[in-house]
Coordinates of C-alpha atoms and ligand atoms in Angstrom, one line a residue:
M9 CA 65.9 -15.3 16.3
D10 CA 62.0 -14.9 16.2
N11 CA 60.1 -12.2 14.0
E12 CA 60.0 -9.9 17.3
D13 CA 63.9 -10.2 17.8
L14 CA 64.6 -9.5 14.1
F15 CA 61.9 -7.0 13.9
A16 CA 63.5 -5.1 16.9
R17 CA 67.0 -5.5 16.3
S18 CA 66.2 -4.2 12.5
Q19 CA 64.6 -1.0 13.7
Q20 CA 68.2 0.1 15.3
V21 CA 69.9 0.0 11.9
I22 CA 67.0 0.0 9.1
P23 CA 64.3 3.0 9.2
G24 CA 61.2 1.1 10.6
G25 CA 62.9 -2.0 10.4
V26 CA 62.4 -2.3 6.7
N27 CA 63.7 -1.6 3.2
S28 CA 60.5 -0.7 1.5
P29 CA 57.6 1.1 4.0
V30 CA 54.6 -1.5 3.4
R31 CA 56.4 -4.2 4.7
A32 CA 56.4 -2.7 8.2
F33 CA 53.2 -3.5 8.7
R34 CA 52.1 0.0 9.5
A35 CA 48.8 -0.5 8.3
V36 CA 47.7 -3.4 9.7
G37 CA 50.3 -3.4 13.1
G38 CA 51.7 -6.0 14.5
T39 CA 54.8 -7.6 13.6
P40 CA 56.2 -8.4 9.8
V41 CA 56.7 -11.8 9.4
F42 CA 60.5 -12.3 8.3
V43 CA 60.9 -14.7 5.8
R44 CA 63.3 -17.8 5.9
S45 CA 62.7 -19.2 2.2
A46 CA 59.6 -19.6 0.0
S47 CA 59.0 -22.5 -2.7
G48 CA 56.1 -22.9 -4.8
A49 CA 52.7 -20.9 -3.4
W50 CA 54.6 -21.2 0.5
L51 CA 56.3 -19.0 2.4
T52 CA 58.3 -20.0 5.6
D53 CA 59.0 -17.6 8.2
V54 CA 62.1 -17.5 10.4
E55 CA 59.8 -19.6 13.2
G56 CA 58.9 -22.6 11.1
R57 CA 55.5 -21.4 10.4
R58 CA 54.0 -21.8 6.5
Y59 CA 51.8 -19.4 4.9
V60 CA 50.1 -19.5 1.4
D61 CA 51.7 -16.3 -0.1
Y62 CA 49.7 -14.2 -2.1
V63 CA 51.8 -11.3 -2.1
G64 CA 54.1 -13.0 -4.4
S65 CA 57.0 -10.0 -3.8
W66 CA 54.3 -7.7 -4.9
G67 CA 53.6 -9.4 -8.2
P68 CA 56.5 -10.8 -9.5
M69 CA 56.8 -14.2 -8.6
I70 CA 54.1 -15.7 -11.1
L71 CA 55.6 -19.0 -11.4
G72 CA 55.6 -19.6 -7.9
H73 CA 58.8 -19.0 -5.5
A74 CA 62.1 -20.5 -6.1
H75 CA 60.6 -22.4 -9.9
P76 CA 63.1 -24.7 -10.5
A77 CA 63.6 -23.6 -14.3
V78 CA 64.4 -20.0 -12.9
I79 CA 66.5 -21.1 -10.5
E80 CA 68.8 -23.4 -12.3
A81 CA 68.9 -20.3 -15.1
V82 CA 70.1 -17.9 -12.3
R83 CA 72.6 -21.0 -11.3
A84 CA 74.0 -21.0 -14.8
A85 CA 74.2 -17.3 -15.4
A86 CA 76.0 -16.7 -12.0
G87 CA 78.3 -18.9 -13.0
L88 CA 79.3 -16.8 -16.0
G89 CA 80.1 -13.7 -13.8
L90 CA 77.4 -11.2 -12.0
S91 CA 78.1 -8.4 -14.3
F92 CA 80.1 -6.5 -17.1
G93 CA 78.6 -3.4 -17.8
A94 CA 78.8 -4.4 -21.4
P95 CA 76.1 -5.8 -23.8
T96 CA 75.3 -9.5 -24.0
A97 CA 73.2 -11.6 -26.0
G98 CA 70.5 -12.3 -23.3
E99 CA 69.7 -8.7 -23.3
L100 CA 69.3 -8.9 -27.0
E101 CA 67.0 -12.2 -26.6
L102 CA 64.8 -10.4 -24.0
A103 CA 64.6 -7.5 -25.8
Q104 CA 63.3 -9.1 -29.0
L105 CA 61.3 -11.2 -26.7
L106 CA 59.6 -8.3 -25.4
C107 CA 59.1 -6.3 -28.8
R108 CA 57.5 -9.4 -29.8
L109 CA 54.9 -9.7 -27.1
V110 CA 54.0 -6.2 -25.6
P111 CA 51.7 -4.1 -27.7
G112 CA 53.2 -0.7 -29.2
L113 CA 56.6 -2.1 -27.8
E114 CA 59.1 -1.2 -31.1
Q115 CA 62.4 -0.6 -28.8
V116 CA 63.0 -1.4 -25.3
R117 CA 65.8 -0.5 -22.9
L118 CA 66.3 -2.4 -19.6
V119 CA 66.8 -1.2 -16.6
S120 CA 66.6 -2.2 -12.7
S121 CA 63.3 -0.9 -10.9
G122 CA 60.2 0.2 -11.7
T123 CA 60.8 3.5 -10.7
E124 CA 63.9 3.7 -12.9
A125 CA 61.2 2.7 -16.1
T126 CA 58.6 5.5 -15.3
M127 CA 61.1 7.9 -14.3
S128 CA 63.2 7.6 -18.1
A129 CA 59.9 7.0 -19.6
I130 CA 58.9 10.9 -18.3
R131 CA 61.9 12.2 -19.1
L132 CA 62.1 10.8 -22.7
A133 CA 58.0 11.8 -23.2
R134 CA 59.5 15.5 -22.3
G135 CA 62.3 15.3 -24.5
F136 CA 61.0 13.9 -27.3
T137 CA 57.7 16.5 -27.4
G138 CA 59.4 19.4 -25.9
R139 CA 56.7 19.8 -23.3
N140 CA 56.7 20.2 -19.4
L141 CA 53.2 18.5 -18.2
V142 CA 52.6 15.0 -17.2
V143 CA 49.2 14.2 -16.2
K144 CA 48.7 11.6 -13.5
F145 CA 45.5 9.7 -12.0
E146 CA 45.0 9.7 -8.1
G147 CA 45.7 6.4 -6.6
C148 CA 48.0 5.4 -9.2
Y149 CA 51.5 4.6 -8.1
H150 CA 54.8 4.9 -10.5
G151 CA 57.5 4.3 -8.2
H152 CA 59.2 7.2 -6.3
A153 CA 60.7 9.3 -8.7
D154 CA 60.2 13.0 -7.3
A155 CA 57.8 14.1 -10.1
L156 CA 55.4 11.4 -9.7
L157 CA 55.4 11.8 -5.7
V158 CA 52.0 13.7 -5.9
K159 CA 48.6 14.2 -4.5
A160 CA 45.7 16.3 -5.9
G161 CA 45.6 19.6 -5.3
S162 CA 42.5 21.5 -3.6
G163 CA 40.3 21.7 -6.7
A164 CA 39.6 20.1 -10.0
L165 CA 42.4 20.8 -12.5
T166 CA 44.8 22.1 -10.1
F167 CA 48.6 21.2 -10.2
G168 CA 49.8 18.3 -7.9
Q169 CA 51.5 18.7 -4.3
P170 CA 54.2 16.8 -3.3
S171 CA 53.1 13.8 -1.2
S172 CA 56.6 13.3 0.2
A173 CA 58.4 15.7 2.2
G174 CA 62.1 16.5 0.5
V175 CA 60.1 17.0 -2.9
P176 CA 60.4 20.5 -4.0
A177 CA 57.0 22.0 -5.2
E178 CA 58.5 23.1 -8.4
T179 CA 59.1 19.5 -8.9
T180 CA 55.9 18.8 -8.8
A181 CA 54.2 21.7 -10.6
H182 CA 54.3 20.2 -13.6
T183 CA 52.5 17.1 -12.7
V184 CA 48.7 17.3 -12.9
V185 CA 46.6 14.8 -10.8
L186 CA 43.1 13.8 -12.2
P187 CA 40.5 11.5 -11.0
Y188 CA 40.9 7.4 -12.1
N189 CA 38.4 6.8 -14.5
D190 CA 37.3 10.0 -15.0
A191 CA 37.0 10.9 -18.6
S192 CA 35.4 14.2 -18.4
A193 CA 38.2 15.4 -16.0
L194 CA 40.9 14.2 -18.7
A195 CA 39.1 15.8 -21.4
A196 CA 39.0 19.0 -19.5
A197 CA 42.3 18.9 -18.9
F198 CA 43.2 18.4 -22.2
E199 CA 40.5 21.4 -23.5
R200 CA 42.5 23.8 -21.1
M201 CA 46.5 22.8 -21.9
G202 CA 46.5 20.0 -24.5
D203 CA 49.2 21.4 -26.1
R204 CA 51.6 21.9 -22.9
I205 CA 51.1 18.2 -22.1
A206 CA 53.9 16.0 -22.5
A207 CA 52.7 12.7 -21.6
V208 CA 49.8 10.8 -19.7
I209 CA 50.8 8.0 -17.4
V210 CA 48.5 5.7 -16.1
E211 CA 48.0 2.0 -14.4
P212 CA 45.5 0.5 -17.0
I213 CA 44.4 -1.4 -14.3
A214 CA 45.1 0.5 -10.9
G215 CA 46.9 -2.2 -8.6
N216 CA 48.0 0.2 -6.0
V217 CA 45.2 1.2 -4.4
N218 CA 43.5 -2.1 -3.9
L219 CA 42.5 -3.0 -7.5
I220 CA 39.9 -0.9 -9.5
L221 CA 39.2 -2.3 -13.3
P222 CA 39.4 0.6 -15.7
D223 CA 36.3 1.6 -17.7
A224 CA 35.8 1.8 -21.4
A225 CA 35.1 5.5 -21.8
F226 CA 38.1 6.1 -19.5
L227 CA 40.7 3.9 -21.8
Q228 CA 39.2 5.2 -25.2
A229 CA 39.3 9.2 -23.8
L230 CA 43.2 7.8 -22.7
V231 CA 44.1 7.1 -26.4
E232 CA 42.0 9.6 -27.7
L233 CA 42.8 12.8 -26.0
T234 CA 46.9 11.9 -26.2
Q235 CA 46.7 11.3 -29.5
R236 CA 45.0 14.5 -30.8
A237 CA 46.9 16.6 -28.9
G238 CA 50.2 15.1 -29.7
A239 CA 51.1 13.7 -25.9
V240 CA 52.9 10.4 -25.3
L241 CA 50.5 7.7 -23.5
I242 CA 52.6 6.1 -21.0
L243 CA 51.1 2.9 -19.9
D244 CA 52.4 1.2 -16.7
E245 CA 52.5 -1.9 -17.0
V246 CA 55.0 -2.2 -14.3
M247 CA 52.3 -4.3 -12.6
T248 CA 50.0 -5.6 -14.9
G249 CA 52.7 -6.9 -17.5
F250 CA 52.6 -10.5 -17.8
R251 CA 50.4 -10.5 -15.1
V252 CA 47.0 -10.1 -16.4
G253 CA 47.8 -12.0 -19.7
L254 CA 50.6 -12.4 -22.0
H255 CA 50.2 -9.2 -23.5
G256 CA 49.5 -7.2 -20.3
A257 CA 46.5 -5.2 -20.2
A258 CA 47.2 -3.4 -23.7
G259 CA 46.7 -6.7 -24.9
L260 CA 43.3 -7.4 -22.9
Y261 CA 41.8 -3.6 -23.6
G262 CA 43.3 -3.5 -27.5
I263 CA 45.6 -0.2 -26.7
T264 CA 48.8 0.3 -28.5
P265 CA 50.4 2.9 -26.3
D266 CA 53.2 5.4 -27.3
L267 CA 55.4 4.2 -24.6
V268 CA 55.4 1.0 -21.9
T269 CA 56.8 0.3 -18.8
L270 CA 57.5 -3.0 -17.1
G271 CA 59.1 -4.5 -13.9
K272 CA 58.2 -6.9 -11.7
V273 CA 57.3 -10.3 -13.7
V274 CA 59.8 -9.2 -16.2
G275 CA 62.6 -9.9 -13.9
G276 CA 61.0 -13.2 -12.4
G277 CA 62.1 -11.9 -8.8
M278 CA 65.2 -10.2 -10.2
P279 CA 65.6 -6.7 -10.3
L280 CA 64.9 -5.9 -13.9
A281 CA 62.4 -3.4 -15.2
A282 CA 61.9 -1.8 -18.9
F283 CA 60.6 1.0 -21.0
G284 CA 60.3 1.2 -24.5
G285 CA 57.7 2.0 -27.4
R286 CA 57.3 3.8 -30.7
K287 CA 60.9 3.7 -32.6
D288 CA 60.5 7.5 -33.4
I289 CA 60.5 8.3 -29.4
M290 CA 63.1 5.7 -28.1
Q291 CA 65.4 7.0 -30.8
C292 CA 65.6 10.4 -28.8
V293 CA 67.2 8.3 -25.9
S294 CA 71.6 8.6 -25.2
P295 CA 73.4 7.7 -27.1
L296 CA 71.3 8.2 -29.9
G297 CA 69.4 11.3 -28.9
P298 CA 69.6 13.9 -26.7
V299 CA 67.5 12.7 -23.8
Y300 CA 70.0 10.9 -21.2
Q301 CA 69.7 7.6 -19.5
A302 CA 72.2 5.1 -18.2
G303 CA 72.5 2.1 -15.4
T304 CA 75.4 0.6 -14.2
L305 CA 73.5 -2.8 -13.5
S306 CA 71.0 -2.0 -16.5
G307 CA 70.7 -5.2 -18.2
N308 CA 72.2 -7.6 -15.6
P309 CA 73.2 -10.9 -17.1
V310 CA 71.7 -12.9 -13.9
A311 CA 68.5 -11.0 -13.8
V312 CA 68.2 -11.3 -17.7
A313 CA 68.5 -14.8 -17.2
A314 CA 65.8 -15.0 -14.4
G315 CA 63.5 -12.9 -16.5
L316 CA 64.1 -15.1 -19.9
A317 CA 63.0 -18.2 -17.7
T318 CA 60.0 -16.8 -16.4
L319 CA 58.8 -15.7 -19.8
R320 CA 59.5 -18.6 -21.5
L321 CA 57.4 -20.4 -18.8
V322 CA 54.3 -18.0 -19.2
Q323 CA 54.0 -18.6 -23.1
A324 CA 52.9 -22.1 -22.8
A325 CA 49.6 -22.6 -24.0
G326 CA 46.8 -22.1 -21.9
F327 CA 49.1 -20.4 -18.9
Y328 CA 46.7 -17.4 -18.6
D329 CA 43.9 -19.2 -18.8
R330 CA 44.6 -21.4 -15.8
L331 CA 46.3 -18.7 -13.6
G332 CA 42.7 -16.3 -14.6
A333 CA 40.5 -19.4 -13.6
L334 CA 42.8 -19.5 -10.3
G335 CA 42.1 -16.1 -9.4
A336 CA 38.3 -16.5 -10.2
R337 CA 37.9 -19.5 -7.9
L338 CA 40.0 -17.8 -4.7
V339 CA 38.0 -15.1 -5.0
S340 CA 34.5 -17.3 -5.4
G341 CA 35.6 -19.3 -2.7
L342 CA 36.4 -16.5 -0.2
T343 CA 33.4 -14.4 -1.0
E344 CA 30.9 -17.7 -0.4
R345 CA 32.7 -18.4 2.9
A346 CA 32.2 -14.6 3.8
R347 CA 28.4 -14.4 2.9
A348 CA 28.2 -17.8 4.9
A349 CA 29.6 -15.5 7.7
G350 CA 27.3 -12.8 7.2
V351 CA 30.5 -10.1 6.6
A352 CA 29.9 -7.2 3.9
F353 CA 32.9 -8.3 1.4
C354 CA 33.5 -8.8 -2.1
A355 CA 36.2 -9.4 -4.1
Q356 CA 37.3 -9.8 -8.0
S357 CA 40.3 -11.0 -10.2
I358 CA 41.5 -10.4 -13.4
G359 CA 44.3 -12.6 -14.5
G360 CA 46.8 -13.4 -11.9
M361 CA 45.8 -10.3 -9.8
F362 CA 42.9 -9.8 -7.6
G363 CA 41.3 -7.3 -5.2
L364 CA 39.5 -7.5 -1.7
Y365 CA 36.9 -5.5 -0.6
F366 CA 35.1 -5.0 2.8
A367 CA 32.4 -3.2 1.0
A368 CA 29.1 -4.2 -0.8
R369 CA 30.5 -3.7 -4.3
P370 CA 34.0 -3.7 -5.9
P371 CA 35.0 0.1 -6.0
A372 CA 35.3 2.1 -9.4
S373 CA 37.2 5.1 -8.3
Y374 CA 39.7 6.2 -5.8
T375 CA 37.4 7.9 -3.3
E376 CA 35.2 4.3 -3.1
V377 CA 38.3 2.6 -2.6
M378 CA 38.9 5.1 0.8
A379 CA 35.4 4.3 1.4
C380 CA 36.0 0.6 2.4
D381 CA 35.9 -0.8 5.7
Q382 CA 39.3 -0.6 6.5
K383 CA 39.0 -1.9 10.6
A384 CA 37.3 -4.9 9.2
F385 CA 40.5 -5.5 6.7
N386 CA 42.8 -5.3 9.3
T387 CA 41.2 -7.5 11.7
F388 CA 40.6 -10.3 8.6
F389 CA 44.4 -9.5 7.8
H390 CA 45.5 -10.8 11.1
A391 CA 43.2 -13.3 11.9
I392 CA 43.8 -15.2 8.6
L393 CA 47.8 -14.4 8.9
H394 CA 47.5 -16.5 12.3
E395 CA 45.7 -19.4 10.3
G396 CA 48.8 -19.4 7.8
V397 CA 47.8 -17.3 4.9
Y398 CA 49.5 -14.4 3.9
F399 CA 47.9 -11.4 2.1
A400 CA 49.4 -8.0 1.3
P401 CA 49.5 -6.0 4.7
S402 CA 47.4 -3.2 3.8
A403 CA 43.5 -2.8 2.4
F404 CA 45.1 -0.6 -0.3
E405 CA 47.2 -3.2 -2.2
A406 CA 46.1 -5.6 -5.2
G407 CA 47.1 -9.5 -4.3
F408 CA 48.7 -12.1 -6.7
V409 CA 47.9 -15.4 -7.5
S410 CA 50.8 -17.8 -9.0
A411 CA 50.7 -20.8 -11.2
A412 CA 51.7 -22.8 -7.9
H413 CA 48.9 -21.9 -6.1
D414 CA 47.0 -25.5 -6.3
D415 CA 44.3 -27.3 -4.9
E416 CA 46.1 -27.8 -1.6
A417 CA 47.2 -23.9 -1.2
L418 CA 43.3 -23.1 -1.9
A419 CA 41.8 -25.4 0.2
H420 CA 44.1 -24.3 3.0
T421 CA 42.8 -20.6 2.2
F422 CA 39.2 -21.4 2.1
S423 CA 39.2 -23.4 5.8
A424 CA 41.5 -20.6 7.2
A425 CA 39.0 -18.0 5.4
E426 CA 35.9 -19.3 7.1
R427 CA 37.6 -19.1 10.7
A428 CA 39.1 -15.7 9.7
F429 CA 35.6 -14.4 8.7
A430 CA 34.0 -16.0 11.7
A431 CA 36.3 -13.9 14.1
L432 CA 35.2 -10.9 12.2
A433 CA 31.5 -11.4 12.5
S434 CA 31.8 -12.4 16.1
Ligands
PLP16 C1 55.7 -1.7 -8.6 C2 55.1 -0.5 -9.3 C3 56.4 0.4 -9.8 C4 57.5 0.6 -9.1 O1 58.2 -0.3 -9.2 P1 59.8 -0.6 -8.4 O2 60.7 -1.9 -8.8 O3 58.8 -0.9 -7.1 O4 60.0 0.6 -8.8 C5 56.0 1.7 -10.8 N1 54.3 1.2 -11.1 C6 53.8 0.4 -10.8 C7 52.3 0.3 -11.4 C8 53.9 -0.3 -9.8 O5 53.1 -1.6 -9.4

């Protein structure tokens, strides 16, 4: 069966034919690529077509696909049993490793998805502070828990409206949505209701609305205002953790958060995520404290093995320097080809993450991301997909390189980009 057949049949039994919405190609149109297998930097679809992959399962595959050491660790763990619902030595090893590498992490609990991690961190922050309000930022994504499916209300400092059907307005009434990178809006919110704010949750580098880098004043305001008000600062590093550096964005920017959420790379491609932070806060989690949190498959031994094998390799000397250099080579190569074709385009990278923008300069806010030329992106996306390069099927997603993106993968990408930009210019 080809991609078309599979998509048509999938739509009969799976809503939209996919198990997570962006995979359906709705933003760019056309038929999703059904993947048969992947190895290193390359995906192979069910029709036998190969693509250089810049999605990397939306972030986890930092070593490239099917890395032999990770596959071997998974095979070995699977042979010992798939799940026990009882503690294992592997969980201890992973927890110790995370506490050693992640700034602010004194204790950590393993869960199975980023959504679970952020949902649990928010419940914990509320339980710890005895307050209800949560501040989030427009364009940041923290998974699909009800309280976080919020869009900004009409005026500044108004409470959020549900951004999904099925979420009661009462649930989002405790969530305040502010503009990203706006230190004064944050200060105004704290001025008005600081003593009621349980937590501020933020992507330290926004990667779910293309890529927006944080400005220094914003980061400083996050730390100072939460500290002064006794609110919990939750850095959502589900995407950035072990992606932009060995110590995440917190390490890059010298921030020590109260709580951190991790996912994606920590599971090495298996369903594993984590939340953790200050010991006095983490001690409020059950069974020690009154904040309930649990999971049948939490700390799953096969997922832990994949995570440990992945995190062992990213600790190699120079790993993030090489990854960062790859990302930088990718964006400069693409930018050069766009300029040669006369296409208004720019790009930037940080560690193993990058953003592509059909705009004159990289956006610093949600509004600026929305102003990028979406039609140009869609044309470029399909043209380069046709040439065997798989970027995220939406103008509002960050891209990812892996350690397996070698000279051959980059060369293939650049020659494909030449033709794709030319198609756009014509
Ligand atoms: C992906 C992501 C999540 C959600 O993680 P899932 O594993 O998809 O539930 C949460 N926060 C951020 C920043 C993410 O990028």
